[in-house]
Short mmCIF file of C-alpha atoms in Angstrom, two decimals:
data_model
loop_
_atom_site.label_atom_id
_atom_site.label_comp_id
_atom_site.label_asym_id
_atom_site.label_seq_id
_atom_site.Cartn_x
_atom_site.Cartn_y
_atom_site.Cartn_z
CA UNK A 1 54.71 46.01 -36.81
CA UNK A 2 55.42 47.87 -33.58
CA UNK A 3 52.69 48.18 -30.71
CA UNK A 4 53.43 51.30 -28.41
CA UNK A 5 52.76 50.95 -24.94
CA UNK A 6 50.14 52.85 -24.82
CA UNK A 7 48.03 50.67 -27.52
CA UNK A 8 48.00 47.48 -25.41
CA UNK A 9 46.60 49.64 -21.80
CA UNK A 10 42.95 49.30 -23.06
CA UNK A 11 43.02 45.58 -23.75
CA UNK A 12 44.25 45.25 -20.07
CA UNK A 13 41.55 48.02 -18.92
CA UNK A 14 39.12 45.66 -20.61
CA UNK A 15 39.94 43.24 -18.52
CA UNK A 16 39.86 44.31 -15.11
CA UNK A 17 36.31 45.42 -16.06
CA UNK A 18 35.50 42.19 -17.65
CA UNK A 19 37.00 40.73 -14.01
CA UNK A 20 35.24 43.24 -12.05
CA UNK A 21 32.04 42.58 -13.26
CA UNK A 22 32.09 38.71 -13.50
CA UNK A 23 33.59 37.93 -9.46
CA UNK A 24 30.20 39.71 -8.19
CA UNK A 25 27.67 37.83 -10.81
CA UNK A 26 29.28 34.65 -9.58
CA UNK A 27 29.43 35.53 -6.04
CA UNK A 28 25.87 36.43 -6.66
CA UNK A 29 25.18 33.26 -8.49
CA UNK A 30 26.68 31.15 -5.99
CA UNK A 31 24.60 32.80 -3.25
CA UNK A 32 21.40 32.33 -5.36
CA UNK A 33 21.49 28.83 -5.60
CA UNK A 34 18.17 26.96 -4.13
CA UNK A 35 18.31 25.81 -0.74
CA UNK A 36 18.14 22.09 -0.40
CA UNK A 37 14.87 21.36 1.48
CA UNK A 38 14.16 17.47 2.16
CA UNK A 39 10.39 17.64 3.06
CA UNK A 40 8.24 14.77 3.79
CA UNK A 41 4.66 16.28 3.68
CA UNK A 42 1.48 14.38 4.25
CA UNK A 43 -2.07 16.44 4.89
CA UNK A 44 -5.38 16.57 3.48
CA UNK A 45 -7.41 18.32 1.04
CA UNK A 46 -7.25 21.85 1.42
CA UNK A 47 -3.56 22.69 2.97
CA UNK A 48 -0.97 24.06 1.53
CA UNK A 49 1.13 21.79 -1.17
CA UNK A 50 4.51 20.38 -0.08
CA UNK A 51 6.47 23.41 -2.55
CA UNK A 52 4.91 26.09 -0.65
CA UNK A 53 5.57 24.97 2.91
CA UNK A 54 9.31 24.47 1.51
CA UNK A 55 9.21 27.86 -0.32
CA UNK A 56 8.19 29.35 2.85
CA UNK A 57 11.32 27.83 5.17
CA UNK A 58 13.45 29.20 2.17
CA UNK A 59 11.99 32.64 2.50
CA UNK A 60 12.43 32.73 6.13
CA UNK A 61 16.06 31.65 6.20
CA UNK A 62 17.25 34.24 3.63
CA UNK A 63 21.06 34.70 2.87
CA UNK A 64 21.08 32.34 5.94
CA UNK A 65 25.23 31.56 5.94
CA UNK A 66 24.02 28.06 7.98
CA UNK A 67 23.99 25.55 4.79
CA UNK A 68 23.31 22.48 6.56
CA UNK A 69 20.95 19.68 4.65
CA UNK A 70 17.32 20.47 6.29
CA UNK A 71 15.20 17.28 6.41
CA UNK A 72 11.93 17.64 8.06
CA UNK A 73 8.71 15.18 8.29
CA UNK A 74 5.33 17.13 8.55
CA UNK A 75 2.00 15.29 8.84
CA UNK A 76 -1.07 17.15 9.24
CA UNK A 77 -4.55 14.49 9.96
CA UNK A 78 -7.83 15.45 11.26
CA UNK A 79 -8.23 15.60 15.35
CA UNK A 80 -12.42 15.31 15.41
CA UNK A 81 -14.71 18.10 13.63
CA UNK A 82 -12.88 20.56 12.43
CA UNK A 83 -9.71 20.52 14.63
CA UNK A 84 -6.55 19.60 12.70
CA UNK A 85 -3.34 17.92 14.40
CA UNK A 86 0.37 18.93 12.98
CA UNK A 87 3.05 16.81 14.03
CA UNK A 88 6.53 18.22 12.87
CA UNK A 89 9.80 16.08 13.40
CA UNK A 90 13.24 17.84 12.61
CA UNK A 91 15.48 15.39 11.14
CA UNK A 92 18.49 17.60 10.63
CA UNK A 93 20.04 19.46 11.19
CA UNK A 94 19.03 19.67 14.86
CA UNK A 95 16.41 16.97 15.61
CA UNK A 96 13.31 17.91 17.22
CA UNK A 97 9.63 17.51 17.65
CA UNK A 98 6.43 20.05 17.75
CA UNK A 99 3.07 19.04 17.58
CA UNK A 100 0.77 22.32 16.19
CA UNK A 101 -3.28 21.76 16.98
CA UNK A 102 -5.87 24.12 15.01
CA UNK A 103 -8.22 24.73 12.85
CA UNK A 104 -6.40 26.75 9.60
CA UNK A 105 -4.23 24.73 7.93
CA UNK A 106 -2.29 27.72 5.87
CA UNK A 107 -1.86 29.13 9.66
CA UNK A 108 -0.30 25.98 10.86
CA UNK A 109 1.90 25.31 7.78
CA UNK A 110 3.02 28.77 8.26
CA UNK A 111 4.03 28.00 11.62
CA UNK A 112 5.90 24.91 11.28
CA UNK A 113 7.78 26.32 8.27
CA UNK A 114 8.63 29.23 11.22
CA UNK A 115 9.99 26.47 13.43
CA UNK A 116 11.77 24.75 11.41
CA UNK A 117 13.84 27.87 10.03
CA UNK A 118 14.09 29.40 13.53
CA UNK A 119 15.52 26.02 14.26
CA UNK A 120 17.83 26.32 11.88
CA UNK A 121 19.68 30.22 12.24
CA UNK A 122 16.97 32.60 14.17
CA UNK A 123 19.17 35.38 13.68
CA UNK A 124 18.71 35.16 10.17
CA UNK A 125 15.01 34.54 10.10
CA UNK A 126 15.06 37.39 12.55
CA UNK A 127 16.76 40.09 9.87
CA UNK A 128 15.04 38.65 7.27
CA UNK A 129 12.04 39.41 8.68
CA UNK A 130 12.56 43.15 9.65
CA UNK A 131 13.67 43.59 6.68
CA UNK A 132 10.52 43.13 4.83
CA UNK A 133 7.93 45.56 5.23
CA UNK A 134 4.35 44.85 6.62
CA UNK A 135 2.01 45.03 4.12
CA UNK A 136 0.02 48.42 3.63
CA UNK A 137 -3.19 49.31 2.00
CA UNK A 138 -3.35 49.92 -1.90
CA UNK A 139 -2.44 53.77 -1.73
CA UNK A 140 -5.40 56.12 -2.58
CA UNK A 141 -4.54 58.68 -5.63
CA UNK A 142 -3.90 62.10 -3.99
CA UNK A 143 -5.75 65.35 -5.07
CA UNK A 144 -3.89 67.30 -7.67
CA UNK A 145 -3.87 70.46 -4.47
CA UNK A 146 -2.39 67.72 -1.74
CA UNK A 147 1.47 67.43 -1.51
CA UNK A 148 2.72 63.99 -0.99
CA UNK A 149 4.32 63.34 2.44
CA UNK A 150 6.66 60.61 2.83
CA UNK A 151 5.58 57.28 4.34
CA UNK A 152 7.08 55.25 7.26
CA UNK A 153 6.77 52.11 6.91
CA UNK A 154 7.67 50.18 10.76
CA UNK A 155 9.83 47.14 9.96
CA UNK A 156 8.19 44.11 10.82
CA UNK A 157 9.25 42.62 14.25
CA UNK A 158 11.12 39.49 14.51
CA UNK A 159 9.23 36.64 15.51
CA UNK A 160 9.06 36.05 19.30
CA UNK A 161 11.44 33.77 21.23
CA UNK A 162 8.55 31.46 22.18
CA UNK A 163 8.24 30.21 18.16
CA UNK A 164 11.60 28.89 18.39
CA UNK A 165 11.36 25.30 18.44
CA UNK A 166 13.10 22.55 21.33
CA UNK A 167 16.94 22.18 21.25
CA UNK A 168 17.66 18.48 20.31
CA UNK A 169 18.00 18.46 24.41
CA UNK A 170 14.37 19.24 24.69
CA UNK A 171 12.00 16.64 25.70
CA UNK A 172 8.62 16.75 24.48
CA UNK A 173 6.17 14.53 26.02
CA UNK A 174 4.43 12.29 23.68
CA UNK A 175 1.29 9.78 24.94
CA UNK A 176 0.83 5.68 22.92
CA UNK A 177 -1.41 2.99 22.91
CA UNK A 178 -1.03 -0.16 21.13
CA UNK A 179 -2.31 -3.43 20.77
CA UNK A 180 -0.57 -6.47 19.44
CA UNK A 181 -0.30 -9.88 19.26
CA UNK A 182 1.94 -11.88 20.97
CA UNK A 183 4.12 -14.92 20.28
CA UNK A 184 5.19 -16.80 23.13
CA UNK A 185 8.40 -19.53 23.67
CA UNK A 186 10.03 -18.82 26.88
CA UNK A 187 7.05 -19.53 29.76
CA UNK A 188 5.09 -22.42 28.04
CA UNK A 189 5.40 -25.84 27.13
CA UNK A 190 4.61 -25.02 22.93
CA UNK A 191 5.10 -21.60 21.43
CA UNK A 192 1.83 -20.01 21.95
CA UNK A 193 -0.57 -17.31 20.52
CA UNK A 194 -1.98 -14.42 22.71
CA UNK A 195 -2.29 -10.70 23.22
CA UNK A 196 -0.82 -8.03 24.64
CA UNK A 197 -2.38 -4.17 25.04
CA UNK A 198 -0.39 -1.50 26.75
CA UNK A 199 0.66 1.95 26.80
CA UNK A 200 3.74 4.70 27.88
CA UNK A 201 5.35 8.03 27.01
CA UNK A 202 8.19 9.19 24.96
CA UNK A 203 10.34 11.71 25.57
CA UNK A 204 13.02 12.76 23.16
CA UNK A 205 15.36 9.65 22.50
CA UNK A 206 13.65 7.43 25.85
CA UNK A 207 10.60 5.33 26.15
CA UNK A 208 8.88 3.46 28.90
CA UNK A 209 5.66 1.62 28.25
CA UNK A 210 3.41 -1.05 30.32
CA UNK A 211 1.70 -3.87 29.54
CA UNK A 212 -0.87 -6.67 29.84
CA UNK A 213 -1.01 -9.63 28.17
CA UNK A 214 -2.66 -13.57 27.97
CA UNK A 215 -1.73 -16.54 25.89
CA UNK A 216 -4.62 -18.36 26.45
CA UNK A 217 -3.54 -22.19 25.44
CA UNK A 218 -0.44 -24.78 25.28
CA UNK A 219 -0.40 -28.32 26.59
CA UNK A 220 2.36 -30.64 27.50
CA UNK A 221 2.24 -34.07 28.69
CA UNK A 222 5.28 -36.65 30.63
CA UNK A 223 7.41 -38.64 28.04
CA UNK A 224 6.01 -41.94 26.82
CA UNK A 225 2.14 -41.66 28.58
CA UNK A 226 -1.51 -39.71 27.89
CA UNK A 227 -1.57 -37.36 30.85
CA UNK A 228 0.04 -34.03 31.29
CA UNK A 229 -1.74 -30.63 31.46
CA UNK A 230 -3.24 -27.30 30.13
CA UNK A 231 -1.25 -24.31 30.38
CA UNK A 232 -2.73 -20.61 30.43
CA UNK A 233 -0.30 -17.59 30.48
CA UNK A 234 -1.18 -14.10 32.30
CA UNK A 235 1.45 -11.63 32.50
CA UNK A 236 2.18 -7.56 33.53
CA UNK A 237 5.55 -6.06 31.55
CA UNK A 238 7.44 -2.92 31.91
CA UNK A 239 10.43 -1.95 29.36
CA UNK A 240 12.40 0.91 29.44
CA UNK A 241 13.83 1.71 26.00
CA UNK A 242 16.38 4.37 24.35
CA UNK A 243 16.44 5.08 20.95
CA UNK A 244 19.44 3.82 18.87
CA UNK A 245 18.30 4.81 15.40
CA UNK A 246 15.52 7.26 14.32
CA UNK A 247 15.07 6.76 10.18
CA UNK A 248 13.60 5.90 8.49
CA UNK A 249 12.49 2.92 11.50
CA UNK A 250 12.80 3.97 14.98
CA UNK A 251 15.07 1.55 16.50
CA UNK A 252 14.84 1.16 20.31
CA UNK A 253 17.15 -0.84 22.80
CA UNK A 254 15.18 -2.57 25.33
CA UNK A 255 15.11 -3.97 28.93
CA UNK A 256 12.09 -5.67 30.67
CA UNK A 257 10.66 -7.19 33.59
CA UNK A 258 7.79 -9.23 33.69
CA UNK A 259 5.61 -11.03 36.26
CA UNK A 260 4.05 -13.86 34.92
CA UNK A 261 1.21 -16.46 36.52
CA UNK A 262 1.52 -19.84 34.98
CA UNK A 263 -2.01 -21.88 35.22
CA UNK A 264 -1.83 -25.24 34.64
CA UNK A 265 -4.89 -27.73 34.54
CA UNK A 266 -4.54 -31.31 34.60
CA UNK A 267 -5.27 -33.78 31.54
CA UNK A 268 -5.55 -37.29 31.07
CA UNK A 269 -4.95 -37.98 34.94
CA UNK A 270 -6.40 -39.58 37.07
CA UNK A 271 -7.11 -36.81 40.11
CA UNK A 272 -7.82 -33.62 38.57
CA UNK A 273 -5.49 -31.01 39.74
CA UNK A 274 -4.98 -27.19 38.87
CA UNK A 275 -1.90 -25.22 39.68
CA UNK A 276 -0.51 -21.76 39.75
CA UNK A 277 2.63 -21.10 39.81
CA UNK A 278 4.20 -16.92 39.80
CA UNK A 279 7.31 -16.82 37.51
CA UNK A 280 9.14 -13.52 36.98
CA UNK A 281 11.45 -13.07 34.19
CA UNK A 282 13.77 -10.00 32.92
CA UNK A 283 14.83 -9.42 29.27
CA UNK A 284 16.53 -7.81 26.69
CA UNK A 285 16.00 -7.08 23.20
CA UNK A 286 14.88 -4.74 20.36
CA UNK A 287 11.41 -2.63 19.62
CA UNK A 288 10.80 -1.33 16.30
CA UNK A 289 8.30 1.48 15.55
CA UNK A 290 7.36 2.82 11.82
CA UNK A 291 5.04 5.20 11.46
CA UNK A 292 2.83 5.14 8.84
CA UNK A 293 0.80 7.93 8.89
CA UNK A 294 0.30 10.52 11.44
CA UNK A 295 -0.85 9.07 14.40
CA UNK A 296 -0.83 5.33 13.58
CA UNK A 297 2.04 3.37 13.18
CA UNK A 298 3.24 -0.33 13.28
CA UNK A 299 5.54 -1.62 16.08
CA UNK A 300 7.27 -5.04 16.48
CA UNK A 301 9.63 -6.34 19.25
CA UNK A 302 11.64 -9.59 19.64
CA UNK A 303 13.32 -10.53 23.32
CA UNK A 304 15.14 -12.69 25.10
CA UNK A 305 13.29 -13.19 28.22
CA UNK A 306 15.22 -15.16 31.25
CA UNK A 307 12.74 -16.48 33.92
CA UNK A 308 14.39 -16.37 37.45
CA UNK A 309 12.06 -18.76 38.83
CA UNK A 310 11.42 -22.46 36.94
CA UNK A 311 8.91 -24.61 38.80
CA UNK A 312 8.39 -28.15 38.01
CA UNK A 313 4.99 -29.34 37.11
CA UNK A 314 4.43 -33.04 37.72
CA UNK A 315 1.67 -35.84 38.39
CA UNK A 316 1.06 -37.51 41.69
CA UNK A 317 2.15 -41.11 41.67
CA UNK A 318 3.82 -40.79 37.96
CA UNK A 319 7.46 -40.00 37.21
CA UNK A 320 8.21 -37.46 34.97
CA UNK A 321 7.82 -33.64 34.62
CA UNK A 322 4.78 -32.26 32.79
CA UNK A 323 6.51 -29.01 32.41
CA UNK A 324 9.34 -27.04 33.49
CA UNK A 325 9.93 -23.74 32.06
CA UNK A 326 13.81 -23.70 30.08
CA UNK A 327 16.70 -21.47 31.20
CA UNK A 328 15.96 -19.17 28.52
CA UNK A 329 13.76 -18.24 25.62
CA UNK A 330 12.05 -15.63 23.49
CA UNK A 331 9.17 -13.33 23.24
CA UNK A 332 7.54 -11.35 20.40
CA UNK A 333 5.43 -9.26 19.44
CA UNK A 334 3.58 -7.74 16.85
CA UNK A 335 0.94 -4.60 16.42
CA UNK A 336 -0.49 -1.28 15.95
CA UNK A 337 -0.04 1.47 18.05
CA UNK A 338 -1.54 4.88 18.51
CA UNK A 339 0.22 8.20 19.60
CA UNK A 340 -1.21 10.94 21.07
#
């Protein structure tokens, strides 16, 4: 059978529509797919769920062109009385911190869900929101005499510049305490158990802290006889730390100096004797801190502390050394701390 030209131009018509009209519905479909959103959300009774603070950062980004994974950690805890604390932490795609204070939780949700999208592409967040109209009042039927005017509706102002949250350059000051206890090896005779308290500030990826700390007991005698002595451990420490690794454990590299006053007490001798001897040591090592719910959190350290001084401590008329602190050794500890 013969098939003019003219018979096959609608199949081909067909399919240019057919064409024309699927490219835009998967353009659109493409562009419609969900945002990824990783949100960690922790609050109390009464906030907002975890799906409407991500809903909201959706919302706010819009046809946002900036598809970057967005992880964010968001704890919200009670401050005293009615005052609520928000501490927001920007994992990606440009770390940062914010802590919110307040008393509405929806308000403060809101807020951080501002941040972090502002964070993200502020231009968008900025069209997206003058492009949705503020919200008027129900209209009011007109009288059947009245002609309806058009109304204006003002577009809704972009959110000021002061919302937008720190550049990952940004430091924001952040107060600890924490209390621990502490395993000692490199300044006694035994590895002892004391305690350390201390405090510091962190600021983006650096930390500096100071500290205090006794171990309160270890004993050591000469080779081969009864006497020897009681040692007692005070020392002062400052470490300086930067952050190597941020998740899901904070991982900090560490330097220290500490001033130490070694007390010893004589035992089993015949002529009592006590004896202080100032020791300072320097160290390096690691510092761990996990947070486990807004503001508490756990923290560990292990170093290796180097004294620079090693005093002998021996008995008149014996041979022998009750103690000498070694070349090296370690220190640890072990705690809660308490940010702020």
């Amino acid at each position: 059978m013969h098939v003019s030209r003219w018979a096959r131009a609608p199949s081909a018509l067909q399919a240019l529509i057919v064409a024309a009209g699927i490219l835009p519905a998967r353009a659109l479909a493409a562009h419609a797919e969900p945002r990824a959103v990783d949100l960690r959300w922790e609050a109390p009774d009464g906030c907002p769920p975890a799906d409407e603070v991500r809903r909201e950062i959706v919302r706010l980004l819009g046809a946002s062109e900036q598809q970057q994974p967005i992880e964010v950690e968001i704890a919200v805890a009670r401050a005293g009385g009615a005052r609520l604390r928000l501490d927001l932490r920007i994992r990606a795609p440009s770390p940062g911190k914010r802590v919110i204070r307040g008393d509405d939780c929806a308000s403060m949700s809101r807020a951080a869900a501002l941040i972090v999208a502002m964070s993200i592409d502020p231009d968008a967040v900025a069209r997206n929101a003058a492009a949705q109209p503020a919200a008027q009042p129900a209209a009011q039927p007109a009288p059947p005499s009245a002609v309806a005017a058009p109304v204006a509706v003002a577009p809704r102002p972009p959110p000021p510049a002061a919302a937008r949250p720190p550049a990952a350059a940004d430091r924001d000051l952040e107060g600890a305490l924490w209390l621990s206890a502490h395993i000692e090896q490199a300044l006694v005779p035994a590895a002892g158990v004391g305690l350390a308290a201390g405090g510091g500030i962190r600021s983006g990826w650096l930390r500096a802290d100071g500290a205090v700390g006794v171990v309160p007991s270890s004993s050591s005698r000469i080779a081969g006889t009864a006497a020897g002595a009681e040692f007692r451990l005070w020392f002062l420490e400052v470490d300086a730390c930067a952050r190597a690794l941020d998740r899901p454990v904070s991982v900090y590299a560490c330097a220290l100096g500490r001033q130490h006053w070694l007390l010893a007490q004589g035992r089993e001798v015949d002529e009592a004797f006590t004896r202080t001897a100032p020791i300072f040591a320097a160290g390096l090592g690691t510092l761990l801190e996990w947070r486990i719910a807004a503001p508490l959190k756990i923290e560990g350290a292990l170093h290796a502390v180097v004294p620079l001084q090693r005093p002998r401590f021996v008995v008149e008329n014996l041979e022998g050394d009750v103690y000498r602190p070694p070349a090296a050794g370690l220190s640890a500890r072990l705690g809660l701390g308490l940010a702020f």
